[in-house]
Coordinates of C-alpha atoms and ligand atoms in Angstrom, one line a residue:
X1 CA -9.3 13.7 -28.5
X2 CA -8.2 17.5 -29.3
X3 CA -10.3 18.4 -32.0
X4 CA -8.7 17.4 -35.8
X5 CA -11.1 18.2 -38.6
X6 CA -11.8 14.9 -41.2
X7 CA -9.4 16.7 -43.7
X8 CA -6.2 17.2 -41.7
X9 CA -6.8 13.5 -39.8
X10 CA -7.0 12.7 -43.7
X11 CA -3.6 14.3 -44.6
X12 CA -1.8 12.8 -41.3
X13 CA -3.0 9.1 -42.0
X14 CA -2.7 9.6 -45.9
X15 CA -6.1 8.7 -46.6
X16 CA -9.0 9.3 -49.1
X17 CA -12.1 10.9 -47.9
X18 CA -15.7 9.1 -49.1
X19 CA -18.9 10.2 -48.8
X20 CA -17.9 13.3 -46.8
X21 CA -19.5 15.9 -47.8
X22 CA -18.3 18.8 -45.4
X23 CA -14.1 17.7 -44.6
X24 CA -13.8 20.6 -42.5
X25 CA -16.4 18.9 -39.9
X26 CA -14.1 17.9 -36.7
X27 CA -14.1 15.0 -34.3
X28 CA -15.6 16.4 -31.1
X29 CA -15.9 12.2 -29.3
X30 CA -14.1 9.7 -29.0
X31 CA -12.0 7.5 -31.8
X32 CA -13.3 4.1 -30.4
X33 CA -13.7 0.4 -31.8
X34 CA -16.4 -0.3 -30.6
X35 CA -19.8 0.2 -32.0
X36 CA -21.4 0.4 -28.2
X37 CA -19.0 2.9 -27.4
X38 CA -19.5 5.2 -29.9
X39 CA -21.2 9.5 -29.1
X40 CA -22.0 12.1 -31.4
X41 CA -18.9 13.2 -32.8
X42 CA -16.5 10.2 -32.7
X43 CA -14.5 8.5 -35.2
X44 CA -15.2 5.0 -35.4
X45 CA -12.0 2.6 -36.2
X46 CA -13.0 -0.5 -38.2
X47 CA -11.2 -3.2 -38.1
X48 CA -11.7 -6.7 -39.9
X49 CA -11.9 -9.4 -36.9
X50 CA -11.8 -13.4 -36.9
X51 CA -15.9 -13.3 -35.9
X52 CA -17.2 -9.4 -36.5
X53 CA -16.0 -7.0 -39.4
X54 CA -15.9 -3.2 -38.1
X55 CA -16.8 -2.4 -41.4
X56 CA -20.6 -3.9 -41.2
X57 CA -21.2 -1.5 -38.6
X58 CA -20.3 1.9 -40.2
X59 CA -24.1 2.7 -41.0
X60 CA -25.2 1.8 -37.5
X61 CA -22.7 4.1 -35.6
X62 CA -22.7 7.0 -38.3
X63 CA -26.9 6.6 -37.2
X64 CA -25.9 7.1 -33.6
X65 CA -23.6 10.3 -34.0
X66 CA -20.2 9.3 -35.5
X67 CA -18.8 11.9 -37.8
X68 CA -16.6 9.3 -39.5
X69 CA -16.0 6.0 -40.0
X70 CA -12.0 5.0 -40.4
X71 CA -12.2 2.1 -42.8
X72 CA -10.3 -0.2 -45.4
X73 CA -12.8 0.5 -48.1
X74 CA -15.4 2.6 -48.9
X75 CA -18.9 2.0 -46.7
X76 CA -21.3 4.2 -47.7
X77 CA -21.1 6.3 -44.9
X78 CA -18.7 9.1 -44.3
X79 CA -15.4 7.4 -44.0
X80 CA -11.4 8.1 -44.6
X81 CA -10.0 5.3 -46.3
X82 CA -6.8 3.6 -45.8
X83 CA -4.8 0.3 -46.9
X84 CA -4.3 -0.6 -43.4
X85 CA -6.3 0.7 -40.6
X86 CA -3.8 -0.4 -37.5
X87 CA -1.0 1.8 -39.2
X88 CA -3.6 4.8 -39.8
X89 CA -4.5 4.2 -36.1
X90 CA -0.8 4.4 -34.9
X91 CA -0.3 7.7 -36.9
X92 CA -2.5 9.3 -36.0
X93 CA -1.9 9.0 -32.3
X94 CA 1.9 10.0 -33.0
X95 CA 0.4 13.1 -34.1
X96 CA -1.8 13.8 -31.5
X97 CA 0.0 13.7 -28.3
X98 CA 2.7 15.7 -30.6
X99 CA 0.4 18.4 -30.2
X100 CA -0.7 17.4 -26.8
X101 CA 1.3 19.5 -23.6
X102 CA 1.0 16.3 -21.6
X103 CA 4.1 14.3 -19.8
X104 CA 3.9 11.0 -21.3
X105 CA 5.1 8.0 -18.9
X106 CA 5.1 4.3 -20.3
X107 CA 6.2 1.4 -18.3
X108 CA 6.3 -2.3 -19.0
X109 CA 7.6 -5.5 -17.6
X110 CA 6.8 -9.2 -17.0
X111 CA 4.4 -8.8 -14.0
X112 CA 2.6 -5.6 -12.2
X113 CA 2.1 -3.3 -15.3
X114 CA -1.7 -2.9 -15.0
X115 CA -1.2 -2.8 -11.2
X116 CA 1.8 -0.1 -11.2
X117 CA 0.1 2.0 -13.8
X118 CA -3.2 2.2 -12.0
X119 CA -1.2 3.3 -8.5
X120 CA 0.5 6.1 -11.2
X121 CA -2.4 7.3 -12.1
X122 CA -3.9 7.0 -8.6
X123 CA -0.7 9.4 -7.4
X124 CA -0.6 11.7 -10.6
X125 CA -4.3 12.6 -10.4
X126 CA -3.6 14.4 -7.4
X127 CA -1.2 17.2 -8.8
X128 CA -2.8 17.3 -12.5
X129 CA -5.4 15.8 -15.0
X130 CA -4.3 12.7 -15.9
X131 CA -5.1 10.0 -18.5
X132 CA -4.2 6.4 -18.6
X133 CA -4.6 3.1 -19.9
X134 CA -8.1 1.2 -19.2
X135 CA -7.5 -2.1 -17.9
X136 CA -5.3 -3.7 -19.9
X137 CA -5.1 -2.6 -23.1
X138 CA -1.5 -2.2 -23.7
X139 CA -1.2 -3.6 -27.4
X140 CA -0.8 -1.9 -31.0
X141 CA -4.8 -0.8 -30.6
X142 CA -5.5 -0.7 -26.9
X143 CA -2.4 2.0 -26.7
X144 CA -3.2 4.5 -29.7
X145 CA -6.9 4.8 -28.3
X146 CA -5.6 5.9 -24.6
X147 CA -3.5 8.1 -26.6
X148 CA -6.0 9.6 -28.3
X149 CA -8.3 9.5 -25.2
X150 CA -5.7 12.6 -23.8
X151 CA -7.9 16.4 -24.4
X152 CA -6.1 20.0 -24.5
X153 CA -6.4 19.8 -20.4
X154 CA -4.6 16.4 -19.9
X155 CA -1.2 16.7 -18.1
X156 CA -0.3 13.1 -17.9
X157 CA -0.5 10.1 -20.0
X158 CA 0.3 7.0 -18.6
X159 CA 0.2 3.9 -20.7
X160 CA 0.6 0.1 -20.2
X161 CA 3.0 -1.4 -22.7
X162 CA 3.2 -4.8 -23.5
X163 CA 5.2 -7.3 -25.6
X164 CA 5.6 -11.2 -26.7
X165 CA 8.2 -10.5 -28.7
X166 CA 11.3 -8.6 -29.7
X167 CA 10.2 -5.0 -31.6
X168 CA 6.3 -4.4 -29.8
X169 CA 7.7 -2.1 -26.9
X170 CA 10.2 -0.3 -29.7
X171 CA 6.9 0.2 -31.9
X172 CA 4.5 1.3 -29.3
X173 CA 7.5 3.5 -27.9
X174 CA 7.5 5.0 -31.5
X175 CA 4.1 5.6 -31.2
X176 CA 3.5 7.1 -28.3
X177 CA 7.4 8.4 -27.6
X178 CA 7.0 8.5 -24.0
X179 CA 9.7 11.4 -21.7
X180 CA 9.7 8.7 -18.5
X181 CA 9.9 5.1 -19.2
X182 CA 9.8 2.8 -16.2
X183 CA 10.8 -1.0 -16.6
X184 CA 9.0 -3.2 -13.5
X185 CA 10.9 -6.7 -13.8
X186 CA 11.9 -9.3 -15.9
X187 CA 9.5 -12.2 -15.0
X188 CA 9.1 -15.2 -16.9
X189 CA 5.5 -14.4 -18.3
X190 CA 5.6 -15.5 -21.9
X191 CA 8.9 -17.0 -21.3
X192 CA 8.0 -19.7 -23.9
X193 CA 7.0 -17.3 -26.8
X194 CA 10.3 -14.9 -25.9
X195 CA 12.9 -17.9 -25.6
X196 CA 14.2 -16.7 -22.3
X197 CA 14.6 -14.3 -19.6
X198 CA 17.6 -12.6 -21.8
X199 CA 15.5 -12.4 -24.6
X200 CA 12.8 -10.4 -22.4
X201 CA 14.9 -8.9 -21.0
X202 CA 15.9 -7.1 -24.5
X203 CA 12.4 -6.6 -25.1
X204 CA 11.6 -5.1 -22.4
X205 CA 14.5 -2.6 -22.5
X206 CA 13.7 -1.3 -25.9
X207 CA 11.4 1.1 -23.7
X208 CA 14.5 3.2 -22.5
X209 CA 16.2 3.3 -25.7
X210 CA 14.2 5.6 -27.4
X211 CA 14.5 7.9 -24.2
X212 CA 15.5 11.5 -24.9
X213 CA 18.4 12.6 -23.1
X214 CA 16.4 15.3 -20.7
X215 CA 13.9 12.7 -19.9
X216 CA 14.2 9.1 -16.9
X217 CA 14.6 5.6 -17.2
X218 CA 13.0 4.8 -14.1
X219 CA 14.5 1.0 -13.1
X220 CA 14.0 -1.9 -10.8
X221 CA 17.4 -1.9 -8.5
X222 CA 16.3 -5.7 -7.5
X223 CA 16.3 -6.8 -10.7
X224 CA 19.9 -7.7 -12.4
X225 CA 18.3 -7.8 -16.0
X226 CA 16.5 -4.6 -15.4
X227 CA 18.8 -2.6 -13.6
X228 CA 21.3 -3.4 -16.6
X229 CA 19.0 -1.4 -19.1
X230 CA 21.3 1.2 -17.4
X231 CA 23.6 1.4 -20.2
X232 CA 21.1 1.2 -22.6
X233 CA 19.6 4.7 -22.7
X234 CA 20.7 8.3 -22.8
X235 CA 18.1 9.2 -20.4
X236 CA 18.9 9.8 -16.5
X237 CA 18.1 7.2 -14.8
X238 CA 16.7 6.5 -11.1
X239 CA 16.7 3.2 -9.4
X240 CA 13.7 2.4 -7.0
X241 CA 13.8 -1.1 -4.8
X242 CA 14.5 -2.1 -1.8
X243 CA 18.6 -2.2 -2.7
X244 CA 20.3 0.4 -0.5
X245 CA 21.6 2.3 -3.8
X246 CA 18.0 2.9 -5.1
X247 CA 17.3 6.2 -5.4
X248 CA 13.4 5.4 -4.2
X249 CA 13.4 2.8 -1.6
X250 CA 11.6 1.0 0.9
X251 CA 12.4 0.5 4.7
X252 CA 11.6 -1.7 7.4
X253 CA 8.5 -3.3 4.8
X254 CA 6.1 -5.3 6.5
X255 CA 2.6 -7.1 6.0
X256 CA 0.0 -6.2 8.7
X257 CA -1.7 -8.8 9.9
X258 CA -4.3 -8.4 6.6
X259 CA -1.8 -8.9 4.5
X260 CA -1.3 -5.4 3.6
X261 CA 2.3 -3.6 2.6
X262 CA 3.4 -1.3 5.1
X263 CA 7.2 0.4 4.5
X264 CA 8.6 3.8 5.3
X265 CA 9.4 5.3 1.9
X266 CA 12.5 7.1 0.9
X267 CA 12.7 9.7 -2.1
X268 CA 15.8 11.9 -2.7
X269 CA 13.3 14.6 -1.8
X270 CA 12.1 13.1 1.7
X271 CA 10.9 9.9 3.6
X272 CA 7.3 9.2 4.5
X273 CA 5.1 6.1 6.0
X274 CA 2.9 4.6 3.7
X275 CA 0.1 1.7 4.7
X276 CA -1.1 0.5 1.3
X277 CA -5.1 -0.6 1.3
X278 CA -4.1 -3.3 -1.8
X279 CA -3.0 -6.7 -0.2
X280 CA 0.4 -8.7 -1.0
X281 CA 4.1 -7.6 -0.9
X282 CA 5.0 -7.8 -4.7
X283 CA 3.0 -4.1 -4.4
X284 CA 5.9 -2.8 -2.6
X285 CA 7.8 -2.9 -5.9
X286 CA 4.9 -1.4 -7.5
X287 CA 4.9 1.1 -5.1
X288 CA 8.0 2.4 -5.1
X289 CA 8.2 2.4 -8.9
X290 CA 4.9 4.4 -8.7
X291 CA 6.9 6.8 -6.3
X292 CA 9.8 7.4 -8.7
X293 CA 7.4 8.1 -11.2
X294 CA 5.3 11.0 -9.1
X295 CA 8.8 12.4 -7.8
X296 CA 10.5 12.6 -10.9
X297 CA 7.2 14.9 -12.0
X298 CA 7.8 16.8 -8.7
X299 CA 5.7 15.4 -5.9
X300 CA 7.0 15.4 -2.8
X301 CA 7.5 12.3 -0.2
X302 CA 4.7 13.3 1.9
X303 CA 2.1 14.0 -1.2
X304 CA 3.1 10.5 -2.9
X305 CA 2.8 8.2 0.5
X306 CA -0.7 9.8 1.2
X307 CA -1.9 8.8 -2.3
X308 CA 0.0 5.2 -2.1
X309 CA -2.0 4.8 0.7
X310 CA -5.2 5.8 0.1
X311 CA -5.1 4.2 -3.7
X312 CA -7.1 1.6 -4.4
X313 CA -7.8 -1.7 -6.9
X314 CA -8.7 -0.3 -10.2
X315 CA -8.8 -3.5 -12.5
X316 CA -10.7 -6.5 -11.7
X317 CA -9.6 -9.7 -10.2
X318 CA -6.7 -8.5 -8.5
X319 CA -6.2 -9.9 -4.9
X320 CA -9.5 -8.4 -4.4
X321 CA -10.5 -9.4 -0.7
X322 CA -14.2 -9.8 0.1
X323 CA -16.0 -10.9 3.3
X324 CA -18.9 -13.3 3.3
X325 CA -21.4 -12.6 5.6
X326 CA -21.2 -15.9 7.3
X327 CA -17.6 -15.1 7.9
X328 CA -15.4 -16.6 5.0
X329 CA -13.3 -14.4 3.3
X330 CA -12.5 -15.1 -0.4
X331 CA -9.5 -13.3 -2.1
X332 CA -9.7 -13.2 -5.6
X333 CA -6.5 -12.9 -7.4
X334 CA -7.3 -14.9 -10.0
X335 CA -6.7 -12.5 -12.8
X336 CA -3.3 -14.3 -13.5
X337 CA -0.5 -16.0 -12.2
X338 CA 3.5 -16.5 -12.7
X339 CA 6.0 -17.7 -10.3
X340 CA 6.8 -14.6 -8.5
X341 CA 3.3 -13.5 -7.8
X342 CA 1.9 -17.0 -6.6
X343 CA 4.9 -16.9 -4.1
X344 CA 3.6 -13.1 -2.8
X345 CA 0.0 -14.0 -2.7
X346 CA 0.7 -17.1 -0.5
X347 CA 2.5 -15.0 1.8
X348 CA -0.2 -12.4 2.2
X349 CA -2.4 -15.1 2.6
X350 CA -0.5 -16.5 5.1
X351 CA -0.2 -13.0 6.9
X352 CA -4.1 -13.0 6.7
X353 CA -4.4 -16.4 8.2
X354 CA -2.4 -15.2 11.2
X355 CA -5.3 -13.1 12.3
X356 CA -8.0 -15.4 10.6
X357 CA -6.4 -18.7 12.7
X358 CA -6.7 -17.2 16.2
X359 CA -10.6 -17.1 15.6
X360 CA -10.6 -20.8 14.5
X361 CA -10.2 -20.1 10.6
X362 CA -8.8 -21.6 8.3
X363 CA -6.7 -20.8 5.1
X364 CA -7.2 -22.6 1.6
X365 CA -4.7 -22.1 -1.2
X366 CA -6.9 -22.7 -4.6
X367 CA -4.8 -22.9 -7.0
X368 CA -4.4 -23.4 -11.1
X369 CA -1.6 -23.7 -13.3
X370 CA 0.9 -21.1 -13.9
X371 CA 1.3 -20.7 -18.1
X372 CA 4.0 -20.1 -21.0
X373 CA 6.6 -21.6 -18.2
X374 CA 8.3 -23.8 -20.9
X375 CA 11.0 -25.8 -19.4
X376 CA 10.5 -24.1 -16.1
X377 CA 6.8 -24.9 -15.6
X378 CA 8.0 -28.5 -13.4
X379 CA 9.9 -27.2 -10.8
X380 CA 8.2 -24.0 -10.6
X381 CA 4.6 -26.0 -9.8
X382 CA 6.9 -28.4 -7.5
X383 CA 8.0 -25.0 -6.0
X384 CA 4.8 -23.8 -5.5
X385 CA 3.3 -26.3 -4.1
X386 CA 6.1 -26.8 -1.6
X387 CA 5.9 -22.9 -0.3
X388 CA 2.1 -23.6 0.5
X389 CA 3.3 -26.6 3.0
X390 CA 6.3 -24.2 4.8
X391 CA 3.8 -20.9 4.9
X392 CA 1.3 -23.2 6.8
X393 CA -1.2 -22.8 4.8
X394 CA -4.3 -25.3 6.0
X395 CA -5.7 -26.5 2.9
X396 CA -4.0 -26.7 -1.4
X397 CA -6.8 -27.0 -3.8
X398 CA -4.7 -27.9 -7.0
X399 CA -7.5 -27.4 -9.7
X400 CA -6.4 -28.8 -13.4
X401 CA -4.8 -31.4 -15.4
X402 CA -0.9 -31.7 -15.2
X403 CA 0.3 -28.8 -13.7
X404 CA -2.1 -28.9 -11.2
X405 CA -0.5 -32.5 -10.0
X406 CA 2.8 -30.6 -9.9
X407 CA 1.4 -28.4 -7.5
X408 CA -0.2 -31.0 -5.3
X409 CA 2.7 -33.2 -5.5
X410 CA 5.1 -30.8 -4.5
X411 CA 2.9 -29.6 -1.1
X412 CA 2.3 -33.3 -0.8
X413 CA 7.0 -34.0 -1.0
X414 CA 7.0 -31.1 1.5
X415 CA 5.2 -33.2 4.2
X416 CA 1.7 -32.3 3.5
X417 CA -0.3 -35.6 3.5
X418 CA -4.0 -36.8 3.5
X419 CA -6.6 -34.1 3.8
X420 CA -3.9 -30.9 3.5
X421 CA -3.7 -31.2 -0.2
X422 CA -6.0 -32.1 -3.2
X423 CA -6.4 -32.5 -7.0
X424 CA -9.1 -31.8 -8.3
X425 CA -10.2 -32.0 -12.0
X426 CA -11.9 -28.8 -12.5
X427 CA -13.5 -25.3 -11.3
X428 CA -16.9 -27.2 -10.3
X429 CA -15.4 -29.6 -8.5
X430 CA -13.2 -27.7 -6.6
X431 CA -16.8 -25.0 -5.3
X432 CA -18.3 -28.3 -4.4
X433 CA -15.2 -29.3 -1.9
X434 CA -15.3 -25.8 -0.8
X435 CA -18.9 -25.5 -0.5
X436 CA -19.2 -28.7 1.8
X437 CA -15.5 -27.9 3.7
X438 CA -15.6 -24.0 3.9
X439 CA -16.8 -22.3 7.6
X440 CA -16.3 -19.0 9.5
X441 CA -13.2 -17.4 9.7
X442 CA -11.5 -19.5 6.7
X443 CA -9.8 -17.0 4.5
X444 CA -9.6 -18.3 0.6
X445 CA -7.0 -17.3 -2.0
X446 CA -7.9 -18.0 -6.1
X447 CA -5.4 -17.8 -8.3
X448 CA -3.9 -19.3 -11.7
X449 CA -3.2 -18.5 -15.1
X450 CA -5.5 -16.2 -16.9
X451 CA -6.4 -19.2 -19.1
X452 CA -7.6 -20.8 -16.6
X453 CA -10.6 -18.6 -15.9
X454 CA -10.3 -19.8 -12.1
X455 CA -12.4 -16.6 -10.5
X456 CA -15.3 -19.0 -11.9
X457 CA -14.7 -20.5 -8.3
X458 CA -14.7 -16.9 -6.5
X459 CA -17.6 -15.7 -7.9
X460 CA -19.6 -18.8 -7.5
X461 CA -18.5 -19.1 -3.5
X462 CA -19.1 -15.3 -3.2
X463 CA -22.7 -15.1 -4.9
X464 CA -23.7 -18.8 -6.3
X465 CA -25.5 -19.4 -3.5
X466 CA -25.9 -22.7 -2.3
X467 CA -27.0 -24.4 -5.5
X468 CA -24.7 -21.9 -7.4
X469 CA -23.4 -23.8 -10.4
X470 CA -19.9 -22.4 -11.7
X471 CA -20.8 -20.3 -15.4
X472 CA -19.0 -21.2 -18.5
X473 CA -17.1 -18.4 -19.9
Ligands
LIG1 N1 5.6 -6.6 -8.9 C1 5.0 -7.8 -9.1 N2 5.7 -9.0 -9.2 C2 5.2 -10.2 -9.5 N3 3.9 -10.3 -9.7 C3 3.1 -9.2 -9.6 C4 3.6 -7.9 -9.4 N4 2.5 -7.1 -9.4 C5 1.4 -7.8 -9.7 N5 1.7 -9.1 -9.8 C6 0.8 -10.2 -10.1 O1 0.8 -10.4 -11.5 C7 -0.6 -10.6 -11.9 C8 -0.9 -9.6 -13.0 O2 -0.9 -8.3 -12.4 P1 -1.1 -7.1 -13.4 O3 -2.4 -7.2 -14.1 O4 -0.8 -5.8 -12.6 O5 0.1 -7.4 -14.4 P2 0.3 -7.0 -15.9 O6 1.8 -7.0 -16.1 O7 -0.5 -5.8 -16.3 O8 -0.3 -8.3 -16.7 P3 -0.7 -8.4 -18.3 O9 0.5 -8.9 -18.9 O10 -1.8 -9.4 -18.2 O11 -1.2 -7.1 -18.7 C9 -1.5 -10.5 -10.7 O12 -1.9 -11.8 -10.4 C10 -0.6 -9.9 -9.6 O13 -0.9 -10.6 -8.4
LIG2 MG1 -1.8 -5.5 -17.7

C-alpha cells in the first residue's frame, strides 16, 4: 500500500483511534485478513466470521509487527474503530488508488474471469509493473485488498469482478472506478440466483456504465447480450471475437494436436501468430480480450502475441495437463464447470486423443455435474453427455447423483452403450474404475462444478499411488 499514517486512514474511513499512542506512525505492509499473512507494518482487517472472529487475533498479530488493527470495537491493541469494517475497507481503497498513477482495468463475466485476468497480467507485466487480483478474489473483500496491494511504482491494476446479483459489479466499480472495463460473456453461471441470462446480462453490464468518457469498454463481439452493453456506456468501445467487425480478432483458429489454441491475431495496430501453451479453445476468447486490453494500453501486435504465447496457468485446477510416468496423462480442469466450458474441454480433449489414439490410448471424459443451471440443468447434462459420444471420446465417467445420470443417459441416447459410459456414485468409486481400467497413452479430462470437489479424483490418480484413497475436503 502507499504509505497512509493511522491518523489520515482514520479521517478517510471516519474512524476513532484506540490505544494508539503515536497516529502519525504509517502503514509500511500490507492491509491483510489474515492473521498468517500479516509483516511488520501492516494493518490487519478484522472481520467477525461464522467460525473465527478477526477481532480475537488483534494481540497476536499487533505481537508479530502489525501497526494497527482495523476493528468494530476496541481490542486492546492499537486499532481504528469503525461501525462496519467492510465499508471502512471499501473506502479506503477508493482513496488509495485515487492517489495511485496506475491504469485500473476490471473485467467480469459468467466464465473466464480468473483465466482472462491472469493472461492480462501475463501481457501487461511486460511493458510496466503491474498488480492484479490473486486467484479469485473478486468479491467486496478480495477486491479492496488487491487494491490496496498497488505501491507508488504500480502501473496497472487489474481486478476480477464478480457478481450474483444485480448492484455487486456497480459497487465494486465504485470502489475501485476502473478507466478500461472488459465484459467476457454472459454464461449461465449462477443463472438460478440471477433469474436469467437478461438479468446477468444487466449485471454484468453495470461494469461499463460507470465508464468515463476518455476511457474503453472492451466487449465480446460473439456475444449478443454483451456486445449490446454498447449503448450502455459513454466510454469508446472496442469489440474483440472472432466476428469480422471486432476490432481484435482471431483468424484461421485451430487446436494442435495437444489441444492447444493456435490463431493468427488481428489488432487495429497489426496482425501476429500466437501458439497459446494453456489447452482448450474457449481461451481464444480469453485471448483476444486479453489483446484488446494490452493494445488499448499501447502494445503492439507483435509484443501482445509473444506474451499470449509464452503465458502460462496461474490459478490452480485449470485444464492443467500432467503426464504420468507410466504414460497416462490426466487433465485437471476440475476447478469448475458450466455448459460452455464442458463443451471446450471435450473438444481439447478430443484434439489430445487424436495424437494420444494413434499410440493405442485412450481418452476418458470424467465428469460431475454442472451447478446453478435451474431449468436448464436437464438438457444441458443430456447435451453434454451427447457431445462426449459425437467427439469420440472412449470412455464417460458420470460421477454423482442426478445430474450425473443426465450425463450418462444422454452419451448413452447418443448411441454409446455397454462399457462406453458409466455412473458412478462418487469420487472414490470413479479412482477405483480408473485405477483398474487406466493404461499408457490414455489421456483423462476431470471436470464438474466447483461443489463437487472432483480434482479429489486427479490428484489421487496423479500421486495416490496405488492404495491412494481419495481425501475428504
Ligand atoms: N471463455 C470461456 N468460456 C467458457 N468457459 C470458460 C472460459 N474461460 C474459462 N472457462 C472455464 O470456466 C471455468 C472457470 O474458469 P475461470 O476460473 O477462469 O472463470 P471465473 O469466471 O474466474 O470463475 P469464478 O466465477 O469461479 O471466479 C474453468 O473450468 C474454465 O475451463
Ligand atoms: Mg474467478
Amino acid at each position: 500500500m502507499i504509505a497512509l499514517s493511522l491518523a489520515e486512514i482514520a479521517s478517510v474511513v471516519g474512524g476513532q483511534t484506540y490505544d494508539i499512542p503515536d497516529p502519525s506512525v504509517r502503514i509500511t505492509g500490507p492491509v491483510v485478513r489474515d492473521s498468517r499473512e500479516v509483516e511488520p507494518g501492516s494493518l490487519f482487517v478484522a472481520f467477525v466470521g461464522e467460525r473465527v472472529d478477526g477481532h480475537d487475533f488483534a494481540v497476536q498479530v499487533v505481537e508479530q509487527g502489525a501497526a494497527a488493527v482495523l476493528a468494530s470495537r476496541p481490542v486492546g491493541v492499537p486499532a481504528i474503530v469503525v461501525d462496519d469494517v467492510q465499508a471502512a475497507l471499501g473506502a479506503l481503497a477508493r482513496h488509495v488508488v485515487q492517489r495511485l498513477g496506475a491504469t485500473l482495468v476490471a473485467l467480469t463475466g459468467s466464465a473466464g474471469k480468473t483465466s482472462t485476468k491472469d493472461l492480462i497480467a501475463q501481457v501487461l507485466q511486460r511493458k510496466a509493473p503491474t498488480v492484479f487480483t490473486p486467484g479469485s478474489l473478486n468479491n467486496e473483500i478480495g477486491l479492496p485488498l488487491t487494491a490496496l496491494s498497488a505501491t507508488g511504482d504500480t502501473k496497472f491494476l487489474v481486478l476480477e469482478m464478480g457478481a450474483r446479483g444485480i448492484g455487486h459489479i456497480r459497487y465494486l466499480a465504485e470502489l475501485t472506478p476502473p478507466k478500461i472495463g472488459l465484459v467476457l460473456n454472459v454464461g449461465t453461471a449462477h443463472i438460478g440466483e440471477f433469474g436469467g441470462r437478461e438479468q446477468i446480462a444487466q449485471a454484468k453490464g453495470e461494469l461499463v456504465e460507470g465508464l468515463p468518457e476518455d476511457g474503453a469498454a472492451i466487449l465480446n463481439a460473439d456475444d449478443p447480450l454483451v456486445r449490446a452493453m454498447a449503448s450502455r456506456t459513454k466510454a469508446r468501445v472496442l469489440l474483440f471475437g472472432e466476428s469480422g467487425e471486432a476490432d481484435v480478432r482471431a483468424e484461421n483458429v485451430r487446436l494442435t494436436e495437444s489441444g492447444q489454441p493456435a490463431f493468427r491475431l488481428h489488432t487495429p495496430s497489426g496482425a501476429s501468430d500466437v501458439t497459446m501453451r494453456l489447452y482448450g479453445e474457449h481461451h481464444v476468447s480469453n485471448a483476444l480480450a486479453a489483446a484488446a486490453v494490452a493494445h488499448e494500453l499501447g502494445m503492439s501486435a507483435d509484443e501482445i502475441a509473444v506474451a499470449l504465447s509464452e503465458a502460462g496457468s496461474l490459478s490452480r485446477w485449470r485444464m492443467e495437463v500432467t503426464e504420468r510416468p507410466d504414460g497416462v496423462t490426466v487433465v485437471n480442469d476440475a476447478y469448475n464447470a458450466n455448459p460452455e466450458s464442458m463443451r471446450a474441454a471435450l473438444r481439447a480433449l478430443a484434439a489430445m486423443g487424436g495424437a494420444s489414439r494413434a499410440r493405442g490410448g485412450r481418452t476418458w471424459a470424467v465428469l460431475g455435474k454442472m451447478a446453478e443451471l435451474g431449468d436448464e440443468a436437464l438438457a444441458e447434462h443430456d447435451a453434454v453427455g451427447r457431445l462426449a459420444v459425437r467427439l469420440n471420446v472412449s470412455k464417460l465417467v458420470a460421477v454423482g447423483g442426478r445430474e450425473a445420470s443426465w450425463l450418462q443417459l444422454g452419451a448413452y441416447n447418443e448411441g454409446s452403450w455397454g462399457e462406453e459410459s458409466v455412473h458412478v456414485s462418487d469420487a472414490q468409486a470413479a479412482v477405483d474404475l480408473l485405477r483398474n481400467e487406466l493404461r499408457p497413452g490414455d489421456v483423462v479430462l476431470v471436470k464438474a462444478s466447483r461443489s463437487v470437489g472432483l480434482e479429489r479424483v486427479a490428484l489421487a490418480l496423479l500421486d495416490g499411488g496405488a492404495e491412494g484413497e481419495v481425501s475428504a475436503r
